[in-house]
CSV table of C-alpha atoms and ligand atoms in Angstrom, one decimal:
chain,number,residue,atom,x,y,z
A,1,MET,CA,22.3,2.4,12.3
A,2,SER,CA,19.9,1.9,9.3
A,3,LYS,CA,21.9,1.1,5.3
A,4,THR,CA,21.4,4.1,3.0
A,5,VAL,CA,20.1,3.5,-0.7
A,6,ALA,CA,20.1,5.7,-4.2
A,7,PHE,CA,17.6,4.4,-6.1
A,8,ILE,CA,17.2,5.8,-9.9
A,9,GLY,CA,14.3,5.7,-11.8
A,10,LEU,CA,11.6,5.3,-10.0
A,11,GLY,CA,9.0,4.0,-12.5
A,12,ASN,CA,6.5,1.5,-13.1
A,13,MET,CA,8.5,-0.8,-12.2
A,14,GLY,CA,11.8,0.9,-9.5
A,15,GLY,CA,8.7,2.8,-7.7
A,16,GLY,CA,7.2,-0.5,-6.2
A,17,MET,CA,10.6,-1.6,-5.5
A,18,ALA,CA,12.2,1.6,-3.5
A,19,ALA,CA,8.6,1.7,-1.6
A,20,ASN,CA,9.4,-2.2,-0.1
A,21,LEU,CA,13.3,-0.7,0.5
A,22,VAL,CA,11.6,1.6,2.7
A,23,LYS,CA,9.7,-0.2,4.2
A,24,ALA,CA,12.6,-2.9,5.2
A,25,GLY,CA,13.8,-0.4,6.8
A,26,PHE,CA,16.6,1.1,4.4
A,27,GLU,CA,16.7,5.1,3.7
A,28,VAL,CA,16.5,6.0,0.4
A,29,ASN,CA,16.8,8.9,-2.0
A,30,ALA,CA,14.9,9.0,-4.9
A,31,PHE,CA,15.3,10.6,-7.8
A,32,ASP,CA,14.0,10.4,-11.2
A,33,LEU,CA,13.2,12.6,-14.2
A,34,MET,CA,9.0,12.8,-13.2
A,35,GLU,CA,8.1,15.0,-10.6
A,36,ALA,CA,5.1,12.6,-10.9
A,37,ASN,CA,7.3,9.7,-10.0
A,38,LEU,CA,9.5,11.7,-7.6
A,39,LYS,CA,6.7,12.8,-5.5
A,40,ALA,CA,4.7,8.6,-5.2
A,41,ALA,CA,8.2,7.9,-4.1
A,42,ALA,CA,8.0,10.7,-1.6
A,43,ASP,CA,4.8,9.7,-0.7
A,44,ALA,CA,5.8,6.3,0.2
A,45,GLY,CA,8.5,7.5,2.6
A,46,CYS,CA,12.0,7.7,0.2
A,47,THR,CA,13.7,10.9,-0.1
A,48,PRO,CA,13.2,13.1,-3.1
A,49,VAL,CA,16.1,14.7,-4.3
A,50,ASP,CA,16.7,17.0,-7.5
A,51,CYS,CA,19.5,15.2,-9.3
A,52,ALA,CA,21.7,11.7,-9.3
A,53,LYS,CA,24.7,12.9,-8.2
A,54,LYS,CA,23.4,14.0,-4.3
A,55,ALA,CA,21.1,11.3,-4.2
A,56,VAL,CA,24.9,8.9,-4.1
A,57,GLU,CA,26.1,10.5,-1.6
A,58,GLY,CA,27.4,9.4,1.3
A,59,VAL,CA,25.4,6.2,0.6
A,60,ASP,CA,26.1,2.1,1.0
A,61,TYR,CA,24.1,0.7,-2.3
A,62,VAL,CA,23.0,2.3,-5.8
A,63,VAL,CA,19.7,1.0,-7.5
A,64,SER,CA,18.9,2.0,-10.9
A,65,MET,CA,15.7,0.8,-12.4
A,66,LEU,CA,16.1,2.5,-16.3
A,67,PRO,CA,14.2,1.8,-19.4
A,68,ASN,CA,16.9,0.6,-21.6
A,69,GLY,CA,20.6,-0.1,-22.0
A,70,PRO,CA,21.5,3.1,-23.6
A,71,ILE,CA,20.1,5.3,-21.3
A,72,VAL,CA,21.5,3.0,-18.3
A,73,GLU,CA,25.6,4.3,-19.8
A,74,SER,CA,24.6,7.5,-20.2
A,75,VAL,CA,23.6,7.7,-16.2
A,76,TYR,CA,27.0,5.8,-14.8
A,77,ILE,CA,29.5,7.1,-17.6
A,78,ASP,CA,29.1,9.1,-20.6
A,79,GLY,CA,25.9,12.1,-19.2
A,80,ASP,CA,26.6,12.1,-15.9
A,81,GLN,CA,29.5,10.2,-15.2
A,82,LEU,CA,27.4,8.9,-12.1
A,83,LEU,CA,30.5,6.4,-11.0
A,84,GLN,CA,32.7,9.3,-10.8
A,85,PHE,CA,30.7,9.8,-7.6
A,86,ILE,CA,29.9,6.7,-6.4
A,87,PRO,CA,31.0,6.4,-3.1
A,88,LYS,CA,34.1,3.4,-3.4
A,89,THR,CA,32.8,1.7,-0.4
A,90,ALA,CA,29.6,1.2,-1.8
A,91,LEU,CA,27.6,-1.8,-4.0
A,92,VAL,CA,25.3,-0.2,-7.7
A,93,LEU,CA,22.8,-3.0,-8.5
A,94,ASP,CA,21.3,-1.8,-11.7
A,95,CYS,CA,17.9,-4.4,-12.1
A,96,SER,CA,17.2,-2.4,-15.3
A,97,THR,CA,17.1,-5.2,-18.5
A,98,VAL,CA,19.7,-3.9,-20.9
A,99,ALA,CA,22.0,-5.9,-23.0
A,100,PRO,CA,25.1,-8.0,-21.6
A,101,ALA,CA,27.5,-5.9,-23.3
A,102,ASN,CA,25.6,-2.7,-21.6
A,103,SER,CA,26.6,-3.6,-18.2
A,104,ARG,CA,29.6,-5.3,-18.9
A,105,ARG,CA,30.9,-1.6,-20.1
A,106,VAL,CA,29.7,-0.3,-16.9
A,107,GLY,CA,30.8,-2.7,-15.1
A,108,ALA,CA,33.9,-2.8,-16.0
A,109,GLN,CA,34.8,1.2,-15.9
A,110,ALA,CA,33.6,1.2,-12.1
A,111,GLU,CA,36.6,-1.7,-11.6
A,112,LYS,CA,38.6,1.3,-13.1
A,113,LEU,CA,36.8,3.8,-10.8
A,114,GLY,CA,36.9,1.2,-7.5
A,115,VAL,CA,33.3,1.1,-7.8
A,116,GLN,CA,31.6,-2.6,-7.7
A,117,PHE,CA,28.8,-4.0,-9.4
A,118,VAL,CA,26.5,-6.0,-10.2
A,119,ASP,CA,23.7,-6.6,-12.4
A,120,ALA,CA,20.3,-8.0,-11.5
A,121,PRO,CA,17.5,-7.6,-14.0
A,122,VAL,CA,14.1,-9.0,-12.5
A,123,SER,CA,11.3,-11.9,-13.4
A,124,GLY,CA,8.0,-10.4,-12.6
A,125,GLY,CA,5.5,-7.4,-13.4
A,126,VAL,CA,4.7,-4.4,-12.0
A,127,ALA,CA,2.3,-6.3,-9.0
A,128,ALA,CA,5.8,-8.3,-8.2
A,129,ALA,CA,7.3,-5.4,-7.7
A,130,ALA,CA,5.2,-3.7,-5.8
A,131,ALA,CA,4.7,-6.8,-3.6
A,132,GLY,CA,8.2,-7.5,-3.1
A,133,THR,CA,7.8,-11.0,-5.0
A,134,LEU,CA,10.4,-10.0,-8.1
A,135,ALA,CA,12.9,-13.3,-9.4
A,136,PHE,CA,16.4,-10.9,-9.0
A,137,MET,CA,19.1,-12.9,-11.8
A,138,VAL,CA,22.3,-11.5,-10.6
A,139,GLY,CA,25.7,-11.8,-12.3
A,140,GLY,CA,29.3,-10.0,-10.7
A,141,SER,CA,31.5,-11.7,-7.8
A,142,GLU,CA,30.1,-14.2,-5.0
A,143,ALA,CA,31.0,-11.8,-3.0
A,144,ASN,CA,29.4,-8.5,-4.6
A,145,PHE,CA,26.0,-11.3,-4.4
A,146,GLU,CA,26.4,-11.7,-1.2
A,147,ARG,CA,26.0,-7.9,-0.7
A,148,ALA,CA,23.9,-7.2,-3.1
A,149,GLU,CA,21.5,-9.9,-0.9
A,150,PRO,CA,20.0,-8.2,1.7
A,151,VAL,CA,19.0,-5.3,-0.3
A,152,LEU,CA,17.4,-8.0,-3.4
A,153,GLN,CA,15.4,-10.0,-0.3
A,154,ALA,CA,13.9,-6.8,0.3
A,155,MET,CA,12.5,-6.3,-3.7
A,156,GLY,CA,12.1,-10.0,-4.7
A,157,ALA,CA,12.1,-13.7,-3.1
A,158,ASN,CA,14.1,-15.4,-5.6
A,159,ILE,CA,17.5,-14.0,-6.2
A,160,PHE,CA,20.2,-16.2,-8.0
A,161,ARG,CA,24.0,-15.5,-9.1
A,162,ALA,CA,23.6,-16.3,-12.7
A,163,GLY,CA,27.9,-15.9,-12.9
A,164,ASP,CA,30.6,-13.1,-13.4
A,165,VAL,CA,28.5,-9.7,-14.8
A,166,GLY,CA,26.5,-9.7,-17.5
A,167,ALA,CA,25.6,-12.9,-16.7
A,168,GLY,CA,22.1,-11.1,-15.1
A,169,GLN,CA,21.0,-10.2,-18.4
A,170,VAL,CA,21.7,-13.1,-19.9
A,171,ALA,CA,19.8,-15.5,-18.1
A,172,LYS,CA,17.1,-12.8,-18.6
A,173,ILE,CA,16.8,-13.0,-22.1
A,174,CYS,CA,16.8,-16.8,-22.1
A,175,ASN,CA,13.6,-16.9,-20.0
A,176,ASN,CA,11.7,-14.1,-21.9
A,177,MET,CA,12.6,-15.3,-24.8
A,178,LEU,CA,11.0,-18.5,-24.0
A,179,LEU,CA,8.6,-16.6,-22.4
A,180,ALA,CA,7.1,-14.9,-26.0
A,181,ILE,CA,7.7,-18.7,-27.9
A,182,HIS,CA,5.0,-21.0,-24.8
A,183,MET,CA,3.4,-18.0,-24.6
A,184,SER,CA,2.9,-17.9,-29.0
A,185,GLY,CA,2.6,-21.8,-28.5
A,186,THR,CA,-0.3,-21.3,-25.8
A,187,ALA,CA,-1.6,-19.2,-27.8
A,188,GLU,CA,-1.9,-20.5,-31.7
A,189,ALA,CA,-2.3,-24.5,-29.9
A,190,LEU,CA,-6.2,-22.7,-28.1
A,191,GLN,CA,-7.1,-21.0,-30.9
A,192,LEU,CA,-6.8,-24.2,-33.4
A,193,GLY,CA,-8.6,-25.5,-31.3
A,194,ILE,CA,-11.4,-23.1,-31.0
A,195,ASP,CA,-11.4,-22.8,-34.3
A,196,ASN,CA,-12.6,-26.8,-34.2
A,197,GLY,CA,-15.0,-26.4,-31.5
A,198,LEU,CA,-13.7,-27.1,-28.5
A,199,ASP,CA,-14.1,-24.9,-25.8
A,200,PRO,CA,-11.4,-23.3,-24.3
A,201,LYS,CA,-11.9,-23.9,-21.6
A,202,VAL,CA,-12.0,-27.4,-21.6
A,203,LEU,CA,-9.2,-27.7,-23.8
A,204,SER,CA,-6.9,-25.9,-20.9
A,205,GLU,CA,-8.0,-27.7,-17.9
A,206,ILE,CA,-7.1,-30.7,-20.5
A,207,MET,CA,-3.6,-29.9,-21.6
A,208,LEU,CA,-3.1,-28.4,-18.3
A,209,LYS,CA,-2.6,-32.0,-17.4
A,210,SER,CA,-1.2,-33.3,-19.7
A,211,SER,CA,2.0,-32.9,-22.0
A,212,GLY,CA,1.4,-28.9,-23.5
A,213,CYS,CA,0.8,-27.8,-19.9
A,214,ASN,CA,2.9,-24.7,-19.1
A,215,TRP,CA,3.4,-21.7,-17.4
A,216,SER,CA,1.7,-18.8,-20.0
A,217,LEU,CA,-1.3,-21.7,-20.0
A,218,GLU,CA,-1.7,-22.0,-15.9
A,219,LYS,CA,-0.5,-19.1,-15.2
A,220,TYR,CA,-1.8,-16.6,-18.0
A,221,ASN,CA,-4.1,-17.9,-20.3
A,222,PRO,CA,-4.8,-15.7,-23.2
A,223,VAL,CA,-7.7,-16.8,-24.5
A,224,PRO,CA,-10.4,-13.8,-22.6
A,225,GLY,CA,-12.2,-15.0,-19.3
A,226,VAL,CA,-11.2,-18.5,-19.0
A,227,MET,CA,-9.3,-17.2,-16.3
A,228,GLU,CA,-10.1,-14.3,-14.1
A,229,GLY,CA,-7.3,-12.1,-12.8
A,230,VAL,CA,-5.5,-11.9,-15.9
A,231,PRO,CA,-4.8,-9.2,-19.0
A,232,ALA,CA,-6.4,-11.4,-20.7
A,233,SER,CA,-9.7,-10.7,-19.2
A,234,ASN,CA,-9.4,-7.4,-18.5
A,235,GLY,CA,-9.0,-6.4,-22.5
A,236,TYR,CA,-5.6,-7.2,-22.0
A,237,GLN,CA,-4.8,-4.7,-19.4
A,238,GLY,CA,-1.8,-4.2,-16.7
A,239,GLY,CA,0.6,-7.1,-16.7
A,240,PHE,CA,3.4,-6.7,-19.0
A,241,MET,CA,3.6,-4.9,-22.5
A,242,VAL,CA,3.6,-5.7,-26.0
A,243,ASP,CA,6.9,-3.5,-26.8
A,244,LEU,CA,8.8,-4.5,-23.7
A,245,MET,CA,9.0,-7.3,-25.1
A,246,LEU,CA,9.5,-6.8,-28.6
A,247,LYS,CA,12.6,-4.7,-26.3
A,248,ASP,CA,13.5,-8.1,-24.8
A,249,LEU,CA,13.5,-9.7,-27.9
A,250,SER,CA,15.6,-8.1,-29.9
A,251,LEU,CA,18.2,-8.1,-27.2
A,252,ALA,CA,18.0,-11.6,-27.6
A,253,MET,CA,18.6,-11.1,-30.9
A,254,GLU,CA,21.2,-9.0,-30.1
A,255,ALA,CA,22.8,-11.0,-28.2
A,256,SER,CA,23.3,-14.4,-31.0
A,257,VAL,CA,24.1,-12.3,-32.8
A,258,GLY,CA,27.0,-11.6,-30.8
A,259,SER,CA,27.3,-15.8,-29.3
A,260,LYS,CA,26.6,-17.1,-33.3
A,261,SER,CA,23.3,-19.0,-31.9
A,262,SER,CA,20.7,-20.4,-33.8
A,263,ILE,CA,17.8,-19.1,-32.3
A,264,PRO,CA,14.9,-19.7,-35.0
A,265,MET,CA,12.3,-20.3,-32.5
A,266,GLY,CA,13.3,-16.7,-30.3
A,267,THR,CA,13.0,-15.6,-33.9
A,268,ALA,CA,9.8,-16.4,-35.2
A,269,ALA,CA,8.6,-15.2,-31.9
A,270,ARG,CA,10.4,-11.9,-32.5
A,271,ASN,CA,8.5,-11.6,-36.0
A,272,LEU,CA,4.9,-12.6,-34.6
A,273,PHE,CA,5.1,-10.0,-31.7
A,274,ASN,CA,6.0,-7.4,-34.4
A,275,LEU,CA,3.5,-8.8,-36.2
A,276,HIS,CA,0.5,-8.6,-33.5
A,277,LYS,CA,2.3,-4.8,-32.8
A,278,ASN,CA,1.9,-3.4,-36.4
A,279,SER,CA,-1.6,-5.4,-37.1
A,280,GLY,CA,-4.8,-3.6,-36.3
A,281,ASP,CA,-6.5,-0.1,-35.5
A,282,SER,CA,-4.6,0.7,-32.4
A,283,ASP,CA,-1.2,1.0,-31.0
A,284,LYS,CA,-0.9,-3.1,-29.7
A,285,GLY,CA,2.7,-2.0,-28.6
A,286,MET,CA,0.5,-1.3,-25.2
A,287,GLN,CA,-1.2,-4.1,-24.6
A,288,ASP,CA,-0.6,-6.9,-22.4
A,289,PHE,CA,2.0,-9.4,-24.4
A,290,SER,CA,-0.4,-12.3,-24.0
A,291,SER,CA,-2.6,-10.1,-26.6
A,292,ILE,CA,-1.0,-11.7,-28.9
A,293,GLN,CA,-3.8,-14.6,-29.2
A,294,GLN,CA,-5.7,-11.3,-31.5
A,295,LEU,CA,-2.8,-12.5,-33.9
A,296,TYR,CA,-4.7,-16.0,-34.0
A,297,SER,CA,-8.4,-15.2,-33.4
A,298,LYS,CA,-10.9,-14.7,-36.5
A,299,PRO,CA,-12.7,-11.6,-36.8
A,300,GLU,CA,-16.4,-12.5,-35.1
B,1,NAD,P1,9.2,3.4,-16.2
B,1,NAD,O1,9.2,3.5,-18.1
B,1,NAD,O2,8.0,3.6,-16.1
B,1,NAD,O3,10.5,4.0,-15.5
B,1,NAD,C1,11.7,3.9,-15.4
B,1,NAD,C2,12.0,5.6,-15.2
B,1,NAD,O4,13.3,5.9,-15.3
B,1,NAD,C3,10.6,6.5,-15.1
B,1,NAD,O5,9.7,6.8,-14.4
B,1,NAD,C4,11.4,7.7,-16.2
B,1,NAD,O6,11.7,8.8,-16.1
B,1,NAD,C5,13.1,7.1,-15.6
B,1,NAD,N1,14.3,8.2,-16.2
B,1,NAD,C6,14.4,7.9,-16.7
B,1,NAD,N2,16.1,7.8,-17.5
B,1,NAD,C7,16.6,8.4,-16.1
B,1,NAD,C8,17.4,9.5,-15.6
B,1,NAD,N3,18.8,9.6,-16.9
B,1,NAD,N4,17.6,9.6,-14.5
B,1,NAD,C9,16.6,9.5,-13.8
B,1,NAD,N5,15.7,8.3,-13.5
B,1,NAD,C10,15.4,8.6,-15.1
B,1,NAD,O7,10.1,1.9,-16.9
B,1,NAD,P2,9.5,-0.1,-16.3
B,1,NAD,O8,8.5,-0.2,-16.5
B,1,NAD,O9,9.4,0.5,-15.3
B,1,NAD,O10,11.0,-0.4,-17.1
B,1,NAD,C11,12.5,-0.4,-16.2
B,1,NAD,C12,13.0,-1.3,-16.0
B,1,NAD,O11,12.6,-2.7,-16.0
B,1,NAD,C13,13.0,-1.3,-18.2
B,1,NAD,O12,15.1,-2.3,-18.0
B,1,NAD,C14,12.5,-2.5,-18.4
B,1,NAD,O13,12.6,-3.5,-19.5
B,1,NAD,C15,12.7,-3.4,-16.6
B,1,NAD,N6,11.4,-4.6,-16.9
B,1,NAD,C16,9.8,-3.9,-16.7
B,1,NAD,C17,8.8,-5.0,-16.5
B,1,NAD,C18,7.8,-4.3,-16.5
B,1,NAD,O14,6.6,-4.5,-16.0
B,1,NAD,N7,6.9,-3.3,-16.9
B,1,NAD,C19,9.2,-6.2,-15.9
B,1,NAD,C20,10.5,-6.3,-16.1
B,1,NAD,C21,11.7,-5.8,-16.1
C-alpha cells in the first residue's frame, strides 16, 4: 500500500517537491493558504485540502516547506497546534530554512507529544526542487534519518545526516554563508579584471583552472554574458533571490551570537548584500543573488 504524506506549504519550492512525491508513488494531501498553489498541487496529482488538520489525518509523514521560523512554530505549536493532531506513528520533516532554535523548539514539543521530528533544510533552488535533485541536510536521530530517507530520496539527489535536531539548519546556515562570501568575492575579482582591461570570459577561464576556482565561478558566473543559462545572462531573474540570501545571512549572524563565533567574512557579505538591496531604484531584493555584481560594476 502506498504511503501517505501531508505537504504543508506549496510555494516555489514546495510545489515541485510535492509533485515529485506524487511521481514517486506517495499519496499526498496538500495544504497551502494560497488557492492558486493548491490548484497547481491538484494538477500535479495531490489531494488538496482546506485546512492543515485535515491534511495530517492518518498520514505516515508530514512535510513542511514554509517561509520562516515564526511561521513554522505557529503552524506546529502556537497557532494551528498541528503537532497535537499528527498521528503518533508519523514522522514530521520540516524542510523550511529556519533558525536552529526554531527546529529545536518544534522538535522538543514533538517529543513531548510522542511525535517524531527531523529538520531537513535544502540546498538547491526552485529548478532543483522541480527536478528532484535537492540536497537535504537532516537533523534528527539515526532512526528518524533512516525513516526520512525514502521521502527525501523522492525529492532529492544528496541526503546527509548532520547530527541531532537543529543540526540540519546549522549545516544549511554554514553553507549559505560560504556561498554568499564566494559569490561576492568572485564578483569583486571579476570586476577588478574588467576595470583593468580583461575580458571577463577569459579571466573566468583562467581562474577556473587556477587556485581561485570556486562554485560561483564554475556554475553561476555573475557577469552577464559569460555563461549561458545562469540568472546573470537573464537579467538576474530566476534563481535564488537576494532577499532569501539576506534571510540566511541573518540566521548565520543569529547563530554566531549564540555560539560567540567570529564571522567577519559572513558579516561583510551580509553588509554587501544589504547595500546591494538598498542601491538603485528597483527592489534588488527580488533579483537573483549573483546580481551582487552590480554593486561593483561602474556605470557605463
Ligand atoms: P514561498 O513563499 O514561495 O512558499 C511558501 C509557501 O508557504 C507559500 O505558498 C505560502 O502561501 C505558504 N504558507 C505560508 N504560511 C502558511 C501557513 N500558515 N500554512 C500553510 N501554508 C503557508 O517560499 P519558497 O521559495 O518556496 O521557500 C520555502 C522555504 O524554502 C523557505 O524557508 C526558504 O528559505 C527555503 N528555500 C528556498 C529556496 C529558493 O530558492 N526559493 C532555496 C532553498 C531553501
